[in-house]
mmCIF file of C-alpha atoms in Angstrom:
data_model
loop_
_atom_site.group_PDB
_atom_site.id
_atom_site.type_symbol
_atom_site.label_atom_id
_atom_site.label_comp_id
_atom_site.label_asym_id
_atom_site.label_seq_id
_atom_site.Cartn_x
_atom_site.Cartn_y
_atom_site.Cartn_z
ATOM 1 C CA MET A 1 94.972 23.622 114.298
ATOM 2 C CA ALA A 2 92.529 24.688 117.265
ATOM 3 C CA THR A 3 89.898 27.427 116.064
ATOM 4 C CA SER A 4 89.604 30.865 118.101
ATOM 5 C CA GLN A 5 87.182 29.453 119.888
ATOM 6 C CA GLU A 6 88.757 26.809 121.458
ATOM 7 C CA CYS A 7 91.426 28.987 123.140
ATOM 8 C CA LEU A 8 91.216 29.287 126.471
ATOM 9 C CA ASN A 9 92.868 32.652 127.309
ATOM 10 C CA ILE A 10 94.371 35.462 125.691
ATOM 11 C CA ASP A 11 97.827 34.139 125.941
ATOM 12 C CA GLU A 12 96.612 31.136 123.330
ATOM 13 C CA LEU A 13 95.045 33.727 121.302
ATOM 14 C CA ARG A 14 98.073 35.615 121.036
ATOM 15 C CA LEU A 15 99.845 32.326 119.544
ATOM 16 C CA ARG A 16 97.358 31.842 117.220
ATOM 17 C CA ALA A 17 97.477 35.657 116.144
ATOM 18 C CA ARG A 18 101.544 34.980 115.782
ATOM 19 C CA ARG A 19 101.040 32.060 113.579
ATOM 20 C CA PHE A 20 98.336 34.446 111.214
ATOM 21 C CA LEU A 21 100.050 37.436 111.040
ATOM 22 C CA PRO A 22 103.567 38.363 109.211
ATOM 23 C CA ARG A 23 106.268 38.944 111.843
ATOM 24 C CA GLY A 24 106.787 42.286 111.420
ATOM 25 C CA LEU A 25 103.185 43.019 111.949
ATOM 26 C CA PHE A 26 102.637 40.855 115.139
ATOM 27 C CA GLU A 27 105.673 42.433 116.356
ATOM 28 C CA TYR A 28 104.397 45.644 116.058
ATOM 29 C CA ILE A 29 101.230 44.997 117.927
ATOM 30 C CA ASP A 30 102.899 42.550 120.273
ATOM 31 C CA ARG A 31 106.106 44.353 121.508
ATOM 32 C CA GLY A 32 107.266 47.857 123.115
ATOM 33 C CA ALA A 33 110.065 50.167 122.537
ATOM 34 C CA GLU A 34 113.651 50.226 123.092
ATOM 35 C CA ASP A 35 114.783 47.702 125.654
ATOM 36 C CA GLU A 36 111.031 46.595 126.469
ATOM 37 C CA THR A 37 111.557 47.404 130.080
ATOM 38 C CA ALA A 38 108.039 49.119 130.491
ATOM 39 C CA LEU A 39 106.746 46.267 128.625
ATOM 40 C CA ARG A 40 108.033 43.676 131.495
ATOM 41 C CA ARG A 41 107.323 46.022 134.264
ATOM 42 C CA LEU A 42 103.444 46.096 133.156
ATOM 43 C CA ARG A 43 103.574 42.086 133.365
ATOM 44 C CA ASP A 44 105.582 42.246 136.597
ATOM 45 C CA SER A 45 103.059 44.766 138.122
ATOM 46 C CA PHE A 46 100.232 42.808 137.692
ATOM 47 C CA ALA A 47 102.110 39.353 138.675
ATOM 48 C CA GLN A 48 103.087 41.099 141.940
ATOM 49 C CA ALA A 49 99.684 42.451 142.835
ATOM 50 C CA GLU A 50 97.787 40.352 145.241
ATOM 51 C CA LEU A 51 93.865 40.584 146.119
ATOM 52 C CA THR A 52 92.945 39.545 149.518
ATOM 53 C CA PRO A 53 89.721 37.498 149.285
ATOM 54 C CA ARG A 54 86.919 37.299 151.633
ATOM 55 C CA VAL A 55 85.452 34.424 152.667
ATOM 56 C CA LEU A 56 81.949 32.978 153.381
ATOM 57 C CA VAL A 57 80.286 35.750 151.683
ATOM 58 C CA ASP A 58 77.013 35.069 149.683
ATOM 59 C CA CYS A 59 78.198 35.968 146.046
ATOM 60 C CA SER A 60 75.279 34.949 144.019
ATOM 61 C CA GLY A 61 73.925 36.858 141.474
ATOM 62 C CA ARG A 62 77.015 38.378 140.525
ATOM 63 C CA HIS A 63 77.083 40.737 137.744
ATOM 64 C CA THR A 64 80.050 42.585 135.451
ATOM 65 C CA GLY A 65 78.403 45.598 134.807
ATOM 66 C CA VAL A 66 79.222 49.129 135.648
ATOM 67 C CA PRO A 67 77.894 52.536 135.171
ATOM 68 C CA LEU A 68 80.017 54.726 132.996
ATOM 69 C CA PHE A 69 79.236 58.323 131.745
ATOM 70 C CA GLY A 70 75.528 57.627 132.386
ATOM 71 C CA ARG A 71 74.922 54.473 130.691
ATOM 72 C CA ASP A 72 74.747 51.152 132.291
ATOM 73 C CA ARG A 73 77.607 48.674 130.434
ATOM 74 C CA PRO A 74 77.285 44.963 130.764
ATOM 75 C CA MET A 75 81.164 44.745 131.402
ATOM 76 C CA PRO A 76 83.705 47.578 132.554
ATOM 77 C CA PHE A 77 85.774 47.347 129.301
ATOM 78 C CA VAL A 78 86.246 49.559 125.895
ATOM 79 C CA ILE A 79 88.023 48.628 122.897
ATOM 80 C CA ALA A 80 91.189 50.936 122.802
ATOM 81 C CA PRO A 81 92.272 52.356 119.663
ATOM 82 C CA THR A 82 94.776 51.055 117.761
ATOM 83 C CA ALA A 83 96.274 51.855 114.112
ATOM 84 C CA ALA A 84 97.022 48.556 112.788
ATOM 85 C CA ALA A 85 93.603 46.675 113.190
ATOM 86 C CA GLY A 86 92.470 47.620 109.545
ATOM 87 C CA LEU A 87 95.616 45.120 108.727
ATOM 88 C CA VAL A 88 95.029 42.502 111.106
ATOM 89 C CA ARG A 89 92.011 41.210 109.253
ATOM 90 C CA TYR A 90 90.181 42.882 106.375
ATOM 91 C CA ASP A 91 87.645 45.758 107.215
ATOM 92 C CA GLY A 92 89.322 45.126 110.645
ATOM 93 C CA GLU A 93 88.579 48.064 112.130
ATOM 94 C CA VAL A 94 84.406 47.410 110.961
ATOM 95 C CA LEU A 95 85.079 44.083 112.866
ATOM 96 C CA LEU A 96 86.003 45.287 115.875
ATOM 97 C CA ALA A 97 83.235 47.847 116.118
ATOM 98 C CA GLN A 98 80.400 45.031 115.427
ATOM 99 C CA ALA A 99 82.250 43.024 118.089
ATOM 100 C CA ALA A 100 82.176 45.979 120.581
ATOM 101 C CA ARG A 101 78.348 46.160 119.658
ATOM 102 C CA ALA A 102 77.727 42.691 120.286
ATOM 103 C CA ALA A 103 79.324 43.066 123.717
ATOM 104 C CA GLY A 104 77.593 46.077 124.556
ATOM 105 C CA ILE A 105 80.647 48.278 125.178
ATOM 106 C CA PRO A 106 82.234 51.244 123.342
ATOM 107 C CA PHE A 107 84.881 50.823 120.545
ATOM 108 C CA CYS A 108 87.490 54.014 120.253
ATOM 109 C CA VAL A 109 88.515 54.577 116.544
ATOM 110 C CA SER A 110 92.079 55.707 115.964
ATOM 111 C CA THR A 111 93.161 58.932 114.226
ATOM 112 C CA GLU A 112 95.318 56.500 111.844
ATOM 113 C CA SER A 113 92.645 54.160 111.378
ATOM 114 C CA ILE A 114 92.701 52.856 107.449
ATOM 115 C CA THR A 115 89.040 52.779 107.875
ATOM 116 C CA SER A 116 86.836 56.236 107.874
ATOM 117 C CA ILE A 117 84.910 56.883 110.929
ATOM 118 C CA GLU A 118 81.905 57.273 108.313
ATOM 119 C CA ALA A 119 82.378 53.543 107.174
ATOM 120 C CA ILE A 120 82.725 52.463 110.897
ATOM 121 C CA ALA A 121 79.844 54.154 112.135
ATOM 122 C CA ALA A 122 77.911 52.071 109.834
ATOM 123 C CA ALA A 123 78.263 49.192 111.919
ATOM 124 C CA GLY A 124 76.198 50.728 114.557
ATOM 125 C CA ALA A 125 78.438 50.418 117.573
ATOM 126 C CA GLU A 126 79.023 53.129 120.139
ATOM 127 C CA LEU A 127 82.010 54.825 118.692
ATOM 128 C CA TRP A 128 84.488 57.084 120.428
ATOM 129 C CA PHE A 129 87.259 58.689 118.759
ATOM 130 C CA GLN A 130 91.065 58.973 119.517
ATOM 131 C CA LEU A 131 92.724 61.941 118.200
ATOM 132 C CA TYR A 132 96.183 62.904 117.737
ATOM 133 C CA VAL A 133 96.929 66.783 117.180
ATOM 134 C CA TRP A 134 98.516 67.681 114.021
ATOM 135 C CA ARG A 135 101.131 70.708 113.669
ATOM 136 C CA ASP A 136 98.202 72.497 111.521
ATOM 137 C CA ARG A 137 95.398 72.711 114.017
ATOM 138 C CA SER A 138 93.199 73.985 111.527
ATOM 139 C CA LEU A 139 93.225 70.585 109.922
ATOM 140 C CA THR A 140 92.966 69.058 113.256
ATOM 141 C CA HIS A 141 89.362 71.025 114.105
ATOM 142 C CA ALA A 142 88.214 70.140 110.648
ATOM 143 C CA LEU A 143 88.557 66.628 111.614
ATOM 144 C CA LEU A 144 86.736 67.154 114.704
ATOM 145 C CA ASP A 145 83.915 68.590 112.559
ATOM 146 C CA ARG A 146 83.919 65.273 110.940
ATOM 147 C CA VAL A 147 83.982 62.950 113.737
ATOM 148 C CA ALA A 148 81.212 64.744 115.216
ATOM 149 C CA ALA A 149 79.112 64.736 112.335
ATOM 150 C CA CYS A 150 79.137 60.965 112.652
ATOM 151 C CA GLY A 151 77.461 61.081 116.105
ATOM 152 C CA VAL A 152 80.408 60.376 118.175
ATOM 153 C CA ASP A 153 79.883 62.192 121.750
ATOM 154 C CA THR A 154 83.518 60.885 123.356
ATOM 155 C CA LEU A 155 87.038 62.285 122.259
ATOM 156 C CA ILE A 156 89.981 60.871 123.464
ATOM 157 C CA LEU A 157 93.197 63.021 123.129
ATOM 158 C CA THR A 158 96.289 61.011 123.263
ATOM 159 C CA VAL A 159 98.766 62.760 125.384
ATOM 160 C CA ASP A 160 102.095 60.654 125.926
ATOM 161 C CA THR A 161 103.259 60.518 122.190
ATOM 162 C CA ALA A 162 104.867 64.007 121.324
ATOM 163 C CA VAL A 163 107.446 62.263 118.977
ATOM 164 C CA SER A 164 107.426 58.717 117.572
ATOM 165 C CA PRO A 165 108.815 56.227 119.970
ATOM 166 C CA LYS A 166 111.966 54.162 119.025
ATOM 167 C CA ARG A 167 111.130 50.597 118.224
ATOM 168 C CA GLU A 168 114.017 49.009 116.491
ATOM 169 C CA TYR A 169 112.581 45.662 115.699
ATOM 170 C CA ASN A 170 110.106 47.511 113.620
ATOM 171 C CA ARG A 171 113.160 48.917 111.545
ATOM 172 C CA HIS A 172 114.722 45.538 111.167
ATOM 173 C CA ASN A 173 111.763 43.806 110.120
ATOM 174 C CA GLY A 174 110.541 46.363 107.657
ATOM 175 C CA PHE A 175 107.308 47.179 109.341
ATOM 176 C CA SER A 176 107.947 51.002 110.254
ATOM 177 C CA VAL A 177 106.159 53.748 108.551
ATOM 178 C CA PRO A 178 106.516 54.046 105.621
ATOM 179 C CA VAL A 179 106.694 50.326 105.152
ATOM 180 C CA LYS A 180 109.427 49.453 102.796
ATOM 181 C CA PRO A 181 109.286 46.448 100.502
ATOM 182 C CA SER A 182 112.406 44.008 100.906
ATOM 183 C CA LEU A 183 113.070 40.395 100.253
ATOM 184 C CA ARG A 184 112.909 39.870 103.977
ATOM 185 C CA GLY A 185 109.670 41.100 104.021
ATOM 186 C CA ALA A 186 108.258 39.403 101.165
ATOM 187 C CA LEU A 187 109.328 36.169 102.495
ATOM 188 C CA ASP A 188 107.781 37.018 105.761
ATOM 189 C CA VAL A 189 104.580 37.623 104.015
ATOM 190 C CA ALA A 190 104.848 34.613 102.035
ATOM 191 C CA ARG A 191 105.056 32.228 105.077
ATOM 192 C CA HIS A 192 101.805 33.628 106.218
ATOM 193 C CA PRO A 193 99.540 32.716 103.188
ATOM 194 C CA ALA A 194 96.066 32.859 105.351
ATOM 195 C CA TRP A 195 97.330 36.800 105.981
ATOM 196 C CA LEU A 196 98.703 37.421 102.466
ATOM 197 C CA GLY A 197 95.304 36.027 100.515
ATOM 198 C CA GLY A 198 92.584 37.160 103.277
ATOM 199 C CA VAL A 199 93.962 40.449 103.963
ATOM 200 C CA LEU A 200 96.903 41.892 101.691
ATOM 201 C CA LEU A 201 95.648 40.852 98.516
ATOM 202 C CA ARG A 202 92.094 41.862 99.079
ATOM 203 C CA LEU A 203 93.285 45.505 100.147
ATOM 204 C CA LEU A 204 95.338 45.608 97.030
ATOM 205 C CA ALA A 205 92.667 44.330 94.927
ATOM 206 C CA ASP A 206 90.403 47.351 96.375
ATOM 207 C CA GLY A 207 92.958 49.909 95.190
ATOM 208 C CA GLY A 208 96.566 48.999 96.389
ATOM 209 C CA TRP A 209 98.067 49.613 99.960
ATOM 210 C CA PRO A 210 96.004 51.465 102.248
ATOM 211 C CA GLY A 211 96.481 54.894 103.832
ATOM 212 C CA TYR A 212 95.232 56.496 106.877
ATOM 213 C CA ALA A 213 91.356 57.386 106.243
ATOM 214 C CA HIS A 214 91.185 60.272 108.096
ATOM 215 C CA TYR A 215 94.034 62.253 107.034
ATOM 216 C CA PRO A 216 92.978 65.185 105.024
ATOM 217 C CA PRO A 217 92.648 64.147 101.397
ATOM 218 C CA GLN A 218 95.669 66.723 100.125
ATOM 219 C CA PHE A 219 98.033 64.879 102.715
ATOM 220 C CA ARG A 220 96.797 61.187 102.511
ATOM 221 C CA THR A 221 99.461 58.714 101.240
ATOM 222 C CA ARG A 222 99.824 54.749 101.415
ATOM 223 C CA ILE A 223 101.479 53.177 104.406
ATOM 224 C CA THR A 224 104.448 52.495 101.746
ATOM 225 C CA GLU A 225 105.156 56.182 101.342
ATOM 226 C CA ALA A 226 106.967 58.417 103.734
ATOM 227 C CA ARG A 227 104.787 61.124 105.713
ATOM 228 C CA SER A 228 106.740 64.139 104.707
ATOM 229 C CA HIS A 229 103.956 66.403 105.285
ATOM 230 C CA ASP A 230 104.611 68.712 108.262
ATOM 231 C CA PRO A 231 101.018 69.980 108.880
ATOM 232 C CA ILE A 232 99.746 66.348 109.759
ATOM 233 C CA ARG A 233 102.750 64.853 111.435
ATOM 234 C CA LEU A 234 102.958 64.289 115.178
ATOM 235 C CA CYS A 235 103.266 67.503 117.251
ATOM 236 C CA ASP A 236 105.754 67.834 120.323
ATOM 237 C CA ARG A 237 103.905 71.448 120.734
ATOM 238 C CA VAL A 238 100.890 70.333 122.225
ATOM 239 C CA SER A 239 100.031 71.932 125.691
ATOM 240 C CA TRP A 240 97.330 72.706 128.137
ATOM 241 C CA GLY A 241 96.554 75.288 125.900
ATOM 242 C CA ASP A 242 95.196 72.692 123.285
ATOM 243 C CA VAL A 243 93.607 70.866 125.777
ATOM 244 C CA ALA A 244 91.426 74.377 126.388
ATOM 245 C CA GLU A 245 90.809 75.108 122.742
ATOM 246 C CA LEU A 246 89.712 71.353 122.613
ATOM 247 C CA ARG A 247 87.274 71.789 125.403
ATOM 248 C CA ARG A 248 86.008 75.095 123.878
ATOM 249 C CA ARG A 249 85.494 73.417 120.266
ATOM 250 C CA TRP A 250 84.531 69.967 121.047
ATOM 251 C CA PRO A 251 80.473 69.741 122.180
ATOM 252 C CA GLY A 252 80.849 66.347 123.698
ATOM 253 C CA ARG A 253 82.840 64.301 126.470
ATOM 254 C CA LEU A 254 86.871 65.050 126.583
ATOM 255 C CA ILE A 255 89.092 62.502 127.788
ATOM 256 C CA LEU A 256 93.024 62.721 128.042
ATOM 257 C CA LYS A 257 94.778 59.354 127.547
ATOM 258 C CA GLY A 258 98.205 58.871 128.590
ATOM 259 C CA VAL A 259 98.420 60.392 132.220
ATOM 260 C CA LEU A 260 100.800 58.941 134.908
ATOM 261 C CA ALA A 261 101.586 61.884 137.083
ATOM 262 C CA THR A 262 99.406 62.897 139.802
ATOM 263 C CA GLU A 263 100.399 66.591 138.977
ATOM 264 C CA ASP A 264 98.412 66.111 135.577
ATOM 265 C CA ALA A 265 95.624 64.313 136.859
ATOM 266 C CA LEU A 266 95.044 67.492 138.705
ATOM 267 C CA LEU A 267 95.341 69.971 135.897
ATOM 268 C CA ALA A 268 93.069 67.849 133.902
ATOM 269 C CA ALA A 269 90.505 68.065 136.506
ATOM 270 C CA GLU A 270 91.153 71.770 136.577
ATOM 271 C CA ALA A 271 90.853 71.903 132.525
ATOM 272 C CA GLY A 272 87.345 70.612 132.974
ATOM 273 C CA VAL A 273 87.591 67.099 131.079
ATOM 274 C CA GLU A 274 85.608 64.337 131.858
ATOM 275 C CA ALA A 275 87.954 62.071 132.456
ATOM 276 C CA ILE A 276 91.855 60.765 132.233
ATOM 277 C CA VAL A 277 92.882 57.202 131.160
ATOM 278 C CA VAL A 278 95.769 56.233 133.175
ATOM 279 C CA SER A 279 98.130 54.430 130.668
ATOM 280 C CA SER A 280 101.825 53.759 129.774
ATOM 281 C CA HIS A 281 100.512 52.979 126.147
ATOM 282 C CA GLY A 282 100.944 49.354 126.670
ATOM 283 C CA GLY A 283 104.876 49.441 127.185
ATOM 284 C CA ARG A 284 105.297 50.981 123.771
ATOM 285 C CA ASN A 285 106.547 54.651 124.130
ATOM 286 C CA LEU A 286 108.547 55.683 127.587
ATOM 287 C CA ASP A 287 110.442 52.713 128.231
ATOM 288 C CA SER A 288 111.465 54.321 131.867
ATOM 289 C CA ALA A 289 107.421 54.524 132.408
ATOM 290 C CA PRO A 290 106.003 52.906 135.453
ATOM 291 C CA ALA A 291 103.183 50.631 135.322
ATOM 292 C CA PRO A 292 99.745 52.200 135.629
ATOM 293 C CA LEU A 293 98.854 50.045 138.531
ATOM 294 C CA ALA A 294 101.920 51.384 140.363
ATOM 295 C CA VAL A 295 100.273 55.114 139.923
ATOM 296 C CA LEU A 296 96.513 54.541 139.969
ATOM 297 C CA PRO A 297 95.811 54.646 143.511
ATOM 298 C CA ARG A 298 97.534 57.843 144.246
ATOM 299 C CA ILE A 299 95.849 59.350 140.969
ATOM 300 C CA VAL A 300 92.242 58.202 142.143
ATOM 301 C CA ASP A 301 92.761 59.654 145.504
ATOM 302 C CA ALA A 302 94.338 62.927 144.452
ATOM 303 C CA VAL A 303 91.474 63.612 141.916
ATOM 304 C CA GLY A 304 88.696 62.560 144.156
ATOM 305 C CA GLY A 305 85.161 62.375 142.746
ATOM 306 C CA ARG A 306 86.042 65.353 140.534
ATOM 307 C CA MET A 307 86.290 63.371 137.175
ATOM 308 C CA THR A 308 86.283 59.781 135.787
ATOM 309 C CA VAL A 309 89.337 57.816 136.002
ATOM 310 C CA LEU A 310 90.196 54.731 133.731
ATOM 311 C CA ALA A 311 93.120 52.539 132.870
ATOM 312 C CA ASP A 312 94.745 50.602 130.481
ATOM 313 C CA SER A 313 98.161 48.483 129.242
ATOM 314 C CA GLY A 314 99.002 45.186 129.459
ATOM 315 C CA VAL A 315 95.609 43.364 130.514
ATOM 316 C CA ARG A 316 95.619 39.711 129.799
ATOM 317 C CA ARG A 317 93.526 38.178 132.437
ATOM 318 C CA GLY A 318 90.507 39.367 133.927
ATOM 319 C CA SER A 319 92.294 39.306 137.221
ATOM 320 C CA ASP A 320 94.378 42.151 135.808
ATOM 321 C CA ALA A 321 91.409 44.264 134.989
ATOM 322 C CA ALA A 322 90.088 43.199 138.372
ATOM 323 C CA LYS A 323 93.477 44.658 139.908
ATOM 324 C CA LEU A 324 93.113 48.143 137.929
ATOM 325 C CA LEU A 325 89.003 48.398 138.950
ATOM 326 C CA ALA A 326 90.196 47.391 142.536
ATOM 327 C CA ALA A 327 92.840 50.449 142.332
ATOM 328 C CA GLY A 328 90.058 52.689 141.338
ATOM 329 C CA ALA A 329 89.496 52.832 137.713
ATOM 330 C CA SER A 330 86.044 52.799 136.356
ATOM 331 C CA ALA A 331 86.876 50.969 133.445
ATOM 332 C CA VAL A 332 89.608 49.126 131.397
ATOM 333 C CA LEU A 333 90.549 49.920 127.634
ATOM 334 C CA LEU A 334 91.562 46.628 126.194
ATOM 335 C CA GLY A 335 94.215 47.039 122.936
ATOM 336 C CA ARG A 336 96.220 43.856 122.283
ATOM 337 C CA ALA A 337 93.646 41.517 123.563
ATOM 338 C CA PRO A 338 90.958 42.458 121.181
ATOM 339 C CA LEU A 339 93.742 42.679 118.240
ATOM 340 C CA PHE A 340 94.888 39.019 119.325
ATOM 341 C CA GLY A 341 91.234 37.866 118.861
ATOM 342 C CA LEU A 342 90.729 39.634 115.549
ATOM 343 C CA ALA A 343 93.965 37.857 113.940
ATOM 344 C CA ALA A 344 92.910 34.649 115.533
ATOM 345 C CA GLY A 345 89.479 34.338 114.436
ATOM 346 C CA GLY A 346 87.836 37.822 112.595
ATOM 347 C CA GLN A 347 85.138 39.251 114.522
ATOM 348 C CA ALA A 348 84.049 36.027 116.166
ATOM 349 C CA GLY A 349 87.761 35.885 117.698
ATOM 350 C CA ALA A 350 87.520 39.548 118.823
ATOM 351 C CA GLU A 351 84.081 38.721 120.617
ATOM 352 C CA HIS A 352 85.508 35.496 122.227
ATOM 353 C CA ALA A 353 88.563 37.730 123.573
ATOM 354 C CA LEU A 354 86.108 39.929 125.216
ATOM 355 C CA ALA A 355 84.059 36.832 126.618
ATOM 356 C CA ILE A 356 87.335 35.100 128.295
ATOM 357 C CA LEU A 357 88.080 38.322 130.022
ATOM 358 C CA ARG A 358 84.619 38.699 131.274
ATOM 359 C CA ASP A 359 84.371 35.165 132.541
ATOM 360 C CA GLU A 360 87.708 35.700 134.157
ATOM 361 C CA LEU A 361 86.671 38.920 135.927
ATOM 362 C CA ASP A 362 83.223 37.212 136.896
ATOM 363 C CA ARG A 363 85.248 34.333 138.382
ATOM 364 C CA THR A 364 87.622 36.602 140.015
ATOM 365 C CA LEU A 365 85.096 38.414 141.726
ATOM 366 C CA ALA A 366 83.182 35.261 142.981
ATOM 367 C CA LEU A 367 86.760 33.939 144.442
ATOM 368 C CA LEU A 368 87.191 37.578 146.054
ATOM 369 C CA GLY A 369 83.963 37.495 147.511
ATOM 370 C CA CYS A 370 82.302 40.347 145.573
ATOM 371 C CA ARG A 371 78.887 40.459 143.802
ATOM 372 C CA THR A 372 79.770 43.744 141.629
ATOM 373 C CA VAL A 373 82.808 45.336 140.169
ATOM 374 C CA ALA A 374 81.972 48.258 142.965
ATOM 375 C CA ASP A 375 82.449 45.524 145.498
ATOM 376 C CA LEU A 376 86.315 45.379 144.417
ATOM 377 C CA ARG A 377 86.776 48.493 145.809
ATOM 378 C CA SER A 378 85.875 48.076 149.694
ATOM 379 C CA ILE A 379 86.864 44.402 150.522
ATOM 380 C CA ALA A 380 89.072 44.083 153.105
ATOM 381 C CA CYS A 381 90.564 47.479 153.242
ATOM 382 C CA PRO A 382 87.532 49.621 152.846
ATOM 383 C CA GLY A 383 88.297 53.430 151.522
ATOM 384 C CA ALA A 384 92.146 53.004 152.561
ATOM 385 C CA ALA A 385 94.167 55.391 150.618
ATOM 386 C CA ALA A 386 97.234 54.184 148.769
ATOM 387 C CA GLN A 387 100.450 54.149 151.009
ATOM 388 C CA ASP A 388 104.191 53.081 150.414
ATOM 389 C CA GLY A 389 104.916 50.361 152.779
ATOM 390 C CA GLY A 390 108.379 48.877 153.119
ATOM 391 C CA ASN A 391 107.592 45.637 151.190
ATOM 392 C CA GLY A 392 105.428 47.339 148.599
ATOM 393 C CA THR A 393 102.620 49.364 147.917
ATOM 394 C CA HIS A 394 99.388 48.739 149.866
ATOM 395 C CA SER A 395 96.235 50.110 148.337
ATOM 396 C CA ARG A 396 92.704 50.007 148.471
ATOM 397 C CA SER A 397 90.782 46.703 148.313
ATOM 398 C CA GLY A 398 93.366 44.516 150.244
ATOM 399 C CA MET A 399 95.633 44.957 147.280
ATOM 400 C CA THR A 400 99.474 44.649 147.777
ATOM 401 C CA VAL A 401 101.788 45.911 144.620
ATOM 402 C CA GLY A 402 105.494 45.415 144.423
#
């Protein structure tokens, strides 16, 4: 069997991850919501988008680096927050942080991480923190104090998850929270002995089934127990007032993740946040959501230089990232790709996933006649605003979507 280092692309890492992980956990990472229309729409948006190359351009001396929030990064990527990383590999969140540090990019820690921000910070990576606002705002504010004490200066508020999305396959395979032990689940785990021995049994030896490390001690439950405590449930009453309160309380950078409407992007700029992430949550929430690539040019044009615009969802190739960058994103968050690498080969596998995407992005730059990521926004159609055409959406950088 090939090692993760022999995988040539993210799809090959995905197949190795599928063999390593129990089906329930793999599908939790890999699949979407309801009929998975949004997930298909993501892939279709990248497949149908075209980038027009310029030829006979000296593209030697290329680099994939970008400036982001006052720092030069060697590649335009951020490892996105994911709740399941600590179950993918033992100490998975720490391993991802170490992979991010090796690559010179930030790692965003999830509110629902099973490893604490304090433990992850010890890895020495640049950490961002993703926040879900709890019903009891005082508990949320206490968590922010804890995060700031770890030296984190960038907070990502997830704004597209007012309620838990409907993921029926999770219920069928027993991986909904709480995880419900069952014969079907036990057989699934037994068919994946490497994960059983390398992850689950080590977690159990450390004290049993893990819980969410950022929950207040009085409300911390294991993932096999129901989260019945109202104060820390997902809150469907989060509003722009909460953004204003966070802006007042949080001393660092504030980013809103999950913006798809131009109107919301403009409100975010007015609220004084530094950035937004144009995201459909990887097709895992609203199954009717548009693909970020379809709305990104309009949003970038609307907010102009008032704020930084990032993007994510569905990136499997460096050319996918190039299309988001060509459409105006300053950087791209990566969710599933590093997780597939983590499952396939631990920290080395996550580093390999990042290296694959960087190499593919570099090749895409060369074949387009670009030396830098910034050049993506000016080739073939410099400065053109997105416009709806009869056969598709024509955006900046000679890119045709649809």
